[in-house]
Amino acid sequence: MNPVFRDLKTSIFEIMSGEARRLGAVNLGQGFPESDGFPDVRQAAGDALMQQSNQYAPMRGLPVLRQAVAAFYQKYQGIDLDPDRQVLVTSGATEAICAAIISLISPGDEVVVFEPMYDAYVPLIRRAGGIPRIVQLSPPHWRFSQADLHAAFNARTKLVLLTTPNNPTTHALGQAELRLIEHYAERHNAFVVADEVWEQLVFDGPHLSVLHLPALSQRSIKIGSAGKIFSLTGWKVGFVCGPAELVDQVARAHQFITFSTPPALQHGVAYGLGLPAERFDEALAGFRESRDYLVKGLNDAGFTVLPAQGTYFVNIDLMASGIDRPGLEFAFDLLNKHGLATIPLQAFCESDRDLPVLRLCFAKAQESLNKGIEALKAAR
């Protein structure tokens, strides 16, 4: 392979989902719900498609959506944002991450990332000319220490890229961990990009954002996702929020990537963000019920399930479950021999370590979860 292409591999999600379709397998791998999101939010977008303009939206996003984002974060997280200067609408959170990386680092800059991590991070960092500095996290708690950060940061550190709650580990960063990041980011004058797309799917307490810590908030942006909030993952509507000068910088990259986001979807999201709190509580309760259902089924089948603090996912510790096999090998056996698509956490690691942990998505119908449990039992 041409070395230019080596950091742009086919993603594990594309591989597993493609094979699941080909084989007719149950897909507990890719993180999309089997229900189709909030119906009235979809209706609002449909109405806007016919009644509102379908021409280019403003580059920063429709004013009605930027105002709705600011009001949403003030209501649910106590974060005050100027919708005109501190909110940017992007075509999905991944586009926001891309725009943030290419706008905030220059060739040779180092970026601290935490492994396992969303698989887009390192390829985007490298294509921007950056150098990833990887902090390896381990089960069951996936926490980092002061020594880890001391080893990762140096004079070339320009950016910290984190996810909370984390995909794939589900770990939600606590106050002490964010304080450590704050200390090292200040010490080395680094920016922080927080991928917080799972903020409405935290099961064990309120979401803690980088924008909640006063000093950290001055050098951080948070990224949100309407697709995750409303279980409409195909919509690809994201938000960038933070200090005006950082949002301005990200917008300079965004204007050359997608420039603007479909206006009808923006109207639908603006409507949805104004829904009563009870709607979001009901959605969270439904996902918690699905999580607990899958965890109980896996436990009853003899599997060791790691703590699941947020997101759509639970993780099986294969070694603790008595399965002494590489995670990638076990995942492909599950798919090819037992008709179940999952994602091994090894695929979220840039370093060449075997991480014998398997990620399953519980945002599915009970029938799919039951089929997944039965396939795992058969694979043992």
GROMACS .gro file of C-alpha atoms in nm:
model
  380
    1MET     CA    1   0.000   0.000   0.000
    2ASN     CA    2   0.119   0.350  -0.078
    3PRO     CA    3   0.239   0.493   0.258
    4VAL     CA    4   0.031   0.804   0.195
    5PHE     CA    5  -0.283   0.590   0.237
    6ARG     CA    6  -0.184   0.388   0.545
    7ASP     CA    7  -0.354   0.616   0.797
    8LEU     CA    8  -0.684   0.612   0.605
    9LYS     CA    9  -0.793   0.255   0.661
   10THR     CA   10  -1.146   0.122   0.619
   11SER     CA   11  -1.318   0.165   0.955
   12ILE     CA   12  -1.414  -0.134   1.167
   13PHE     CA   13  -1.775  -0.008   1.161
   14GLU     CA   14  -1.788  -0.025   0.782
   15ILE     CA   15  -1.632  -0.371   0.782
   16MET     CA   16  -1.858  -0.521   1.050
   17SER     CA   17  -2.181  -0.359   0.931
   18GLY     CA   18  -2.110  -0.452   0.570
   19GLU     CA   19  -2.047  -0.813   0.666
   20ALA     CA   20  -2.356  -0.816   0.890
   21ARG     CA   21  -2.569  -0.707   0.594
   22ARG     CA   22  -2.407  -0.962   0.365
   23LEU     CA   23  -2.456  -1.247   0.612
   24GLY     CA   24  -2.793  -1.138   0.748
   25ALA     CA   25  -2.640  -1.121   1.095
   26VAL     CA   26  -2.771  -0.942   1.403
   27ASN     CA   27  -2.581  -0.614   1.428
   28LEU     CA   28  -2.493  -0.519   1.786
   29GLY     CA   29  -2.175  -0.361   1.655
   30GLN     CA   30  -2.249  -0.024   1.499
   31GLY     CA   31  -2.409   0.222   1.739
   32PHE     CA   32  -2.744   0.304   1.588
   33PRO     CA   33  -3.086   0.243   1.745
   34GLU     CA   34  -3.336   0.011   1.581
   35SER     CA   35  -3.612   0.262   1.660
   36ASP     CA   36  -3.617   0.577   1.447
   37GLY     CA   37  -3.583   0.857   1.698
   38PHE     CA   38  -3.827   1.124   1.812
   39PRO     CA   39  -4.119   1.118   1.565
   40ASP     CA   40  -4.227   1.479   1.624
   41VAL     CA   41  -3.871   1.600   1.562
   42ARG     CA   42  -3.876   1.415   1.231
   43GLN     CA   43  -4.214   1.572   1.153
   44ALA     CA   44  -4.078   1.919   1.227
   45ALA     CA   45  -3.793   1.860   0.982
   46GLY     CA   46  -4.039   1.729   0.723
   47ASP     CA   47  -4.257   2.038   0.760
   48ALA     CA   48  -3.951   2.262   0.727
   49LEU     CA   49  -3.843   2.075   0.414
   50MET     CA   50  -4.167   2.183   0.243
   51GLN     CA   51  -4.225   2.522   0.407
   52GLN     CA   52  -3.879   2.671   0.466
   53SER     CA   53  -3.590   2.758   0.237
   54ASN     CA   54  -3.382   2.470   0.106
   55GLN     CA   55  -3.096   2.690  -0.012
   56TYR     CA   56  -2.762   2.730   0.166
   57ALA     CA   57  -2.805   2.793   0.535
   58PRO     CA   58  -2.575   3.046   0.704
   59MET     CA   59  -2.226   2.901   0.749
   60ARG     CA   60  -2.248   2.918   1.130
   61GLY     CA   61  -2.595   2.765   1.137
   62LEU     CA   62  -2.949   2.897   1.135
   63PRO     CA   63  -3.001   3.158   1.409
   64VAL     CA   64  -3.303   2.964   1.539
   65LEU     CA   65  -3.087   2.657   1.596
   66ARG     CA   66  -2.794   2.843   1.752
   67GLN     CA   67  -3.039   3.008   1.992
   68ALA     CA   68  -3.196   2.670   2.071
   69VAL     CA   69  -2.855   2.515   2.141
   70ALA     CA   70  -2.763   2.797   2.380
   71ALA     CA   71  -3.100   2.770   2.558
   72PHE     CA   72  -3.071   2.390   2.582
   73TYR     CA   73  -2.727   2.398   2.744
   74GLN     CA   74  -2.830   2.674   2.982
   75LYS     CA   75  -3.139   2.481   3.089
   76TYR     CA   76  -2.988   2.135   3.128
   77GLN     CA   77  -2.622   2.202   3.208
   78GLY     CA   78  -2.615   2.557   3.344
   79ILE     CA   79  -2.375   2.671   3.070
   80ASP     CA   80  -2.417   3.027   2.943
   81LEU     CA   81  -2.342   3.073   2.573
   82ASP     CA   82  -2.380   3.363   2.333
   83PRO     CA   83  -2.563   3.202   2.039
   84ASP     CA   84  -2.412   3.449   1.793
   85ARG     CA   85  -2.047   3.405   1.897
   86GLN     CA   86  -2.016   3.083   2.094
   87VAL     CA   87  -2.222   2.829   1.896
   88LEU     CA   88  -2.138   2.679   1.556
   89VAL     CA   89  -2.351   2.423   1.370
   90THR     CA   90  -2.166   2.153   1.176
   91SER     CA   91  -2.261   1.858   0.959
   92GLY     CA   92  -2.228   1.606   1.237
   93ALA     CA   93  -1.994   1.580   1.534
   94THR     CA   94  -1.724   1.406   1.329
   95GLU     CA   95  -1.707   1.705   1.097
   96ALA     CA   96  -1.677   1.924   1.405
   97ILE     CA   97  -1.388   1.711   1.531
   98CYS     CA   98  -1.218   1.732   1.191
   99ALA     CA   99  -1.262   2.110   1.174
  100ALA     CA  100  -1.133   2.150   1.529
  101ILE     CA  101  -0.822   1.943   1.464
  102ILE     CA  102  -0.721   2.106   1.137
  103SER     CA  103  -0.790   2.456   1.269
  104LEU     CA  104  -0.616   2.426   1.608
  105ILE     CA  105  -0.296   2.235   1.524
  106SER     CA  106  -0.011   2.282   1.279
  107PRO     CA  107   0.230   2.022   1.139
  108GLY     CA  108   0.456   1.892   1.415
  109ASP     CA  109   0.217   1.977   1.700
  110GLU     CA  110   0.139   1.697   1.944
  111VAL     CA  111  -0.212   1.593   2.045
  112VAL     CA  112  -0.284   1.397   2.363
  113VAL     CA  113  -0.547   1.126   2.312
  114PHE     CA  114  -0.678   0.849   2.536
  115GLU     CA  115  -0.690   0.490   2.412
  116PRO     CA  116  -0.923   0.314   2.341
  117MET     CA  117  -1.080   0.600   2.146
  118TYR     CA  118  -1.319   0.679   1.864
  119ASP     CA  119  -1.140   0.553   1.556
  120ALA     CA  120  -1.149   0.882   1.360
  121TYR     CA  121  -0.919   1.071   1.595
  122VAL     CA  122  -0.572   0.947   1.503
  123PRO     CA  123  -0.622   0.946   1.122
  124LEU     CA  124  -0.749   1.305   1.138
  125ILE     CA  125  -0.461   1.414   1.361
  126ARG     CA  126  -0.205   1.261   1.128
  127ARG     CA  127  -0.362   1.402   0.810
  128ALA     CA  128  -0.341   1.747   0.974
  129GLY     CA  129   0.030   1.691   1.033
  130GLY     CA  130  -0.006   1.635   1.405
  131ILE     CA  131   0.159   1.372   1.620
  132PRO     CA  132  -0.067   1.168   1.852
  133ARG     CA  133   0.058   1.112   2.207
  134ILE     CA  134  -0.139   0.815   2.332
  135VAL     CA  135  -0.237   0.755   2.694
  136GLN     CA  136  -0.333   0.390   2.729
  137LEU     CA  137  -0.631   0.316   2.955
  138SER     CA  138  -0.717  -0.026   3.092
  139PRO     CA  139  -1.030  -0.203   3.219
  140PRO     CA  140  -1.227  -0.213   3.433
  141HIS     CA  141  -1.225   0.158   3.526
  142TRP     CA  142  -1.040   0.316   3.230
  143ARG     CA  143  -0.885   0.595   3.439
  144PHE     CA  144  -0.560   0.784   3.385
  145SER     CA  145  -0.319   0.912   3.648
  146GLN     CA  146  -0.108   1.223   3.699
  147ALA     CA  147   0.194   1.016   3.596
  148ASP     CA  148   0.022   0.929   3.268
  149LEU     CA  149  -0.035   1.296   3.184
  150HIS     CA  150   0.312   1.396   3.300
  151ALA     CA  151   0.456   1.148   3.049
  152ALA     CA  152   0.224   1.256   2.765
  153PHE     CA  153   0.254   1.636   2.783
  154ASN     CA  154   0.559   1.833   2.672
  155ALA     CA  155   0.654   2.161   2.510
  156ARG     CA  156   0.511   2.048   2.174
  157THR     CA  157   0.166   1.964   2.313
  158LYS     CA  158  -0.093   2.183   2.142
  159LEU     CA  159  -0.420   1.996   2.191
  160VAL     CA  160  -0.596   1.743   2.414
  161LEU     CA  161  -0.875   1.541   2.254
  162LEU     CA  162  -1.105   1.359   2.494
  163THR     CA  163  -1.446   1.192   2.497
  164THR     CA  164  -1.688   1.194   2.789
  165PRO     CA  165  -1.878   0.969   2.826
  166ASN     CA  166  -1.630   0.768   2.626
  167ASN     CA  167  -1.696   0.561   2.320
  168PRO     CA  168  -1.607   0.273   2.347
  169THR     CA  169  -1.532   0.240   2.721
  170THR     CA  170  -1.850   0.423   2.842
  171HIS     CA  171  -1.644   0.591   3.118
  172ALA     CA  172  -1.763   0.942   3.213
  173LEU     CA  173  -1.483   1.168   3.331
  174GLY     CA  174  -1.512   1.291   3.687
  175GLN     CA  175  -1.413   1.619   3.845
  176ALA     CA  176  -1.069   1.495   3.957
  177GLU     CA  177  -0.980   1.372   3.607
  178LEU     CA  178  -1.090   1.697   3.444
  179ARG     CA  179  -0.890   1.893   3.704
  180LEU     CA  180  -0.579   1.699   3.605
  181ILE     CA  181  -0.638   1.780   3.238
  182GLU     CA  182  -0.700   2.142   3.332
  183HIS     CA  183  -0.369   2.159   3.520
  184TYR     CA  184  -0.160   2.014   3.238
  185ALA     CA  185  -0.341   2.207   2.963
  186GLU     CA  186  -0.277   2.533   3.149
  187ARG     CA  187   0.083   2.441   3.222
  188HIS     CA  188   0.156   2.369   2.855
  189ASN     CA  189  -0.083   2.627   2.705
  190ALA     CA  190  -0.276   2.357   2.519
  191PHE     CA  191  -0.632   2.366   2.387
  192VAL     CA  192  -0.890   2.100   2.479
  193VAL     CA  193  -1.149   1.952   2.241
  194ALA     CA  194  -1.414   1.754   2.428
  195ASP     CA  195  -1.627   1.513   2.228
  196GLU     CA  196  -1.940   1.516   2.448
  197VAL     CA  197  -2.187   1.369   2.201
  198TRP     CA  198  -2.317   1.119   2.458
  199GLU     CA  199  -2.399   1.389   2.715
  200GLN     CA  200  -2.772   1.301   2.721
  201LEU     CA  201  -2.691   0.933   2.776
  202VAL     CA  202  -2.524   0.939   3.118
  203PHE     CA  203  -2.688   0.689   3.353
  204ASP     CA  204  -2.521   0.744   3.689
  205GLY     CA  205  -2.548   1.118   3.746
  206PRO     CA  206  -2.549   1.452   3.564
  207HIS     CA  207  -2.311   1.508   3.275
  208LEU     CA  208  -1.991   1.691   3.362
  209SER     CA  209  -1.863   1.910   3.078
  210VAL     CA  210  -1.526   2.074   3.023
  211LEU     CA  211  -1.721   2.401   3.016
  212HIS     CA  212  -1.825   2.348   3.380
  213LEU     CA  213  -1.470   2.412   3.508
  214PRO     CA  214  -1.403   2.788   3.486
  215ALA     CA  215  -1.032   2.775   3.403
  216LEU     CA  216  -1.066   2.477   3.169
  217SER     CA  217  -1.358   2.638   2.989
  218GLN     CA  218  -1.137   2.926   2.873
  219ARG     CA  219  -0.929   2.694   2.654
  220SER     CA  220  -1.189   2.429   2.564
  221ILE     CA  221  -1.463   2.360   2.316
  222LYS     CA  222  -1.733   2.101   2.360
  223ILE     CA  223  -1.889   1.915   2.070
  224GLY     CA  224  -2.249   1.792   2.080
  225SER     CA  225  -2.464   1.584   1.847
  226ALA     CA  226  -2.832   1.609   1.763
  227GLY     CA  227  -2.809   1.258   1.621
  228LYS     CA  228  -2.729   1.120   1.965
  229ILE     CA  229  -2.972   1.344   2.154
  230PHE     CA  230  -3.271   1.243   1.939
  231SER     CA  231  -3.157   0.895   1.828
  232LEU     CA  232  -3.140   1.018   1.469
  233THR     CA  233  -2.785   0.915   1.389
  234GLY     CA  234  -2.825   0.966   1.013
  235TRP     CA  235  -2.903   1.334   1.049
  236LYS     CA  236  -2.542   1.440   1.111
  237VAL     CA  237  -2.608   1.771   1.287
  238GLY     CA  238  -2.342   1.873   1.536
  239PHE     CA  239  -2.265   2.168   1.762
  240VAL     CA  240  -1.939   2.337   1.859
  241CYS     CA  241  -1.958   2.548   2.175
  242GLY     CA  242  -1.700   2.741   2.375
  243PRO     CA  243  -1.502   3.066   2.386
  244ALA     CA  244  -1.575   3.288   2.087
  245GLU     CA  245  -1.216   3.298   1.964
  246LEU     CA  246  -1.195   2.917   1.955
  247VAL     CA  247  -1.535   2.878   1.789
  248ASP     CA  248  -1.429   3.140   1.532
  249GLN     CA  249  -1.117   2.937   1.458
  250VAL     CA  250  -1.312   2.614   1.409
  251ALA     CA  251  -1.559   2.799   1.186
  252ARG     CA  252  -1.273   2.900   0.956
  253ALA     CA  253  -1.210   2.532   0.886
  254HIS     CA  254  -1.580   2.438   0.876
  255GLN     CA  255  -1.642   2.689   0.595
  256PHE     CA  256  -1.408   2.491   0.370
  257ILE     CA  257  -1.537   2.143   0.465
  258THR     CA  258  -1.917   2.143   0.440
  259PHE     CA  259  -1.982   2.520   0.474
  260SER     CA  260  -2.340   2.463   0.589
  261THR     CA  261  -2.577   2.195   0.714
  262PRO     CA  262  -2.918   2.102   0.563
  263PRO     CA  263  -3.163   2.369   0.680
  264ALA     CA  264  -3.464   2.141   0.725
  265LEU     CA  265  -3.268   1.925   0.968
  266GLN     CA  266  -3.158   2.236   1.156
  267HIS     CA  267  -3.521   2.343   1.195
  268GLY     CA  268  -3.611   1.995   1.320
  269VAL     CA  269  -3.329   1.998   1.577
  270ALA     CA  270  -3.423   2.349   1.692
  271TYR     CA  271  -3.777   2.227   1.756
  272GLY     CA  272  -3.653   1.918   1.939
  273LEU     CA  273  -3.418   2.104   2.172
  274GLY     CA  274  -3.717   2.296   2.302
  275LEU     CA  275  -3.917   1.987   2.400
  276PRO     CA  276  -4.015   1.938   2.766
  277ALA     CA  277  -3.762   1.776   2.997
  278GLU     CA  278  -3.993   1.477   3.040
  279ARG     CA  279  -3.927   1.371   2.680
  280PHE     CA  280  -3.554   1.347   2.740
  281ASP     CA  281  -3.611   1.170   3.073
  282GLU     CA  282  -3.830   0.911   2.900
  283ALA     CA  283  -3.569   0.850   2.632
  284LEU     CA  284  -3.295   0.804   2.891
  285ALA     CA  285  -3.512   0.567   3.094
  286GLY     CA  286  -3.575   0.356   2.783
  287PHE     CA  287  -3.204   0.325   2.711
  288ARG     CA  288  -3.131   0.244   3.076
  289GLU     CA  289  -3.390  -0.035   3.061
  290SER     CA  290  -3.226  -0.177   2.746
  291ARG     CA  291  -2.882  -0.155   2.906
  292ASP     CA  292  -2.998  -0.337   3.217
  293TYR     CA  293  -3.177  -0.601   3.010
  294LEU     CA  294  -2.865  -0.682   2.808
  295VAL     CA  295  -2.636  -0.674   3.113
  296LYS     CA  296  -2.861  -0.916   3.303
  297GLY     CA  297  -2.882  -1.151   3.005
  298LEU     CA  298  -2.504  -1.152   2.963
  299ASN     CA  299  -2.444  -1.201   3.335
  300ASP     CA  300  -2.692  -1.488   3.343
  301ALA     CA  301  -2.503  -1.643   3.052
  302GLY     CA  302  -2.178  -1.629   3.250
  303PHE     CA  303  -2.016  -1.322   3.095
  304THR     CA  304  -1.838  -1.051   3.292
  305VAL     CA  305  -1.974  -0.711   3.189
  306LEU     CA  306  -1.776  -0.397   3.265
  307PRO     CA  307  -1.946  -0.092   3.421
  308ALA     CA  308  -2.156   0.097   3.166
  309GLN     CA  309  -2.182   0.462   3.270
  310GLY     CA  310  -2.315   0.608   2.946
  311THR     CA  311  -2.351   0.581   2.564
  312TYR     CA  312  -2.535   0.303   2.378
  313PHE     CA  313  -2.280   0.037   2.472
  314VAL     CA  314  -2.175  -0.232   2.717
  315ASN     CA  315  -1.844  -0.415   2.713
  316ILE     CA  316  -1.766  -0.779   2.786
  317ASP     CA  317  -1.433  -0.860   2.950
  318LEU     CA  318  -1.341  -1.175   2.761
  319MET     CA  319  -1.056  -1.286   2.989
  320ALA     CA  320  -1.268  -1.242   3.301
  321SER     CA  321  -1.541  -1.437   3.123
  322GLY     CA  322  -1.307  -1.733   3.073
  323ILE     CA  323  -1.246  -1.670   2.701
  324ASP     CA  324  -0.870  -1.673   2.642
  325ARG     CA  325  -0.872  -1.552   2.281
  326PRO     CA  326  -0.779  -1.227   2.105
  327GLY     CA  327  -1.079  -0.994   2.085
  328LEU     CA  328  -1.055  -0.943   1.708
  329GLU     CA  329  -1.042  -1.318   1.642
  330PHE     CA  330  -1.337  -1.385   1.872
  331ALA     CA  331  -1.541  -1.105   1.710
  332PHE     CA  332  -1.493  -1.243   1.359
  333ASP     CA  333  -1.582  -1.593   1.479
  334LEU     CA  334  -1.900  -1.454   1.632
  335LEU     CA  335  -1.989  -1.291   1.302
  336ASN     CA  336  -1.902  -1.573   1.064
  337LYS     CA  337  -2.007  -1.873   1.274
  338HIS     CA  338  -2.285  -1.739   1.496
  339GLY     CA  339  -2.438  -1.449   1.302
  340LEU     CA  340  -2.358  -1.169   1.548
  341ALA     CA  341  -2.171  -0.848   1.465
  342THR     CA  342  -1.986  -0.681   1.754
  343ILE     CA  343  -1.687  -0.448   1.777
  344PRO     CA  344  -1.365  -0.556   1.951
  345LEU     CA  345  -1.204  -0.277   2.151
  346GLN     CA  346  -0.874  -0.361   1.986
  347ALA     CA  347  -1.014  -0.174   1.684
  348PHE     CA  348  -1.023   0.144   1.894
  349CYS     CA  349  -0.653   0.118   1.977
  350GLU     CA  350  -0.374   0.273   1.776
  351SER     CA  351  -0.105   0.088   1.966
  352ASP     CA  352  -0.046  -0.276   1.881
  353ARG     CA  353  -0.190  -0.427   2.198
  354ASP     CA  354  -0.454  -0.692   2.224
  355LEU     CA  355  -0.742  -0.568   2.436
  356PRO     CA  356  -0.969  -0.869   2.497
  357VAL     CA  357  -1.287  -0.665   2.540
  358LEU     CA  358  -1.594  -0.673   2.315
  359ARG     CA  359  -1.837  -0.383   2.264
  360LEU     CA  360  -2.209  -0.444   2.213
  361CYS     CA  361  -2.478  -0.187   2.136
  362PHE     CA  362  -2.790  -0.220   2.350
  363ALA     CA  363  -2.996   0.042   2.162
  364LYS     CA  364  -3.183  -0.239   1.990
  365ALA     CA  365  -3.511  -0.428   2.012
  366GLN     CA  366  -3.528  -0.701   2.276
  367GLU     CA  367  -3.551  -0.961   2.000
  368SER     CA  368  -3.211  -0.849   1.867
  369LEU     CA  369  -3.062  -0.843   2.217
  370ASN     CA  370  -3.191  -1.195   2.283
  371LYS     CA  371  -3.040  -1.321   1.957
  372GLY     CA  372  -2.712  -1.159   2.054
  373ILE     CA  373  -2.710  -1.324   2.395
  374GLU     CA  374  -2.785  -1.664   2.241
  375ALA     CA  375  -2.507  -1.623   1.984
  376LEU     CA  376  -2.257  -1.536   2.256
  377LYS     CA  377  -2.364  -1.838   2.462
  378ALA     CA  378  -2.317  -2.061   2.158
  379ALA     CA  379  -1.973  -1.913   2.088
  380ARG     CA  380  -1.844  -2.012   2.429
   0.00000   0.00000   0.00000
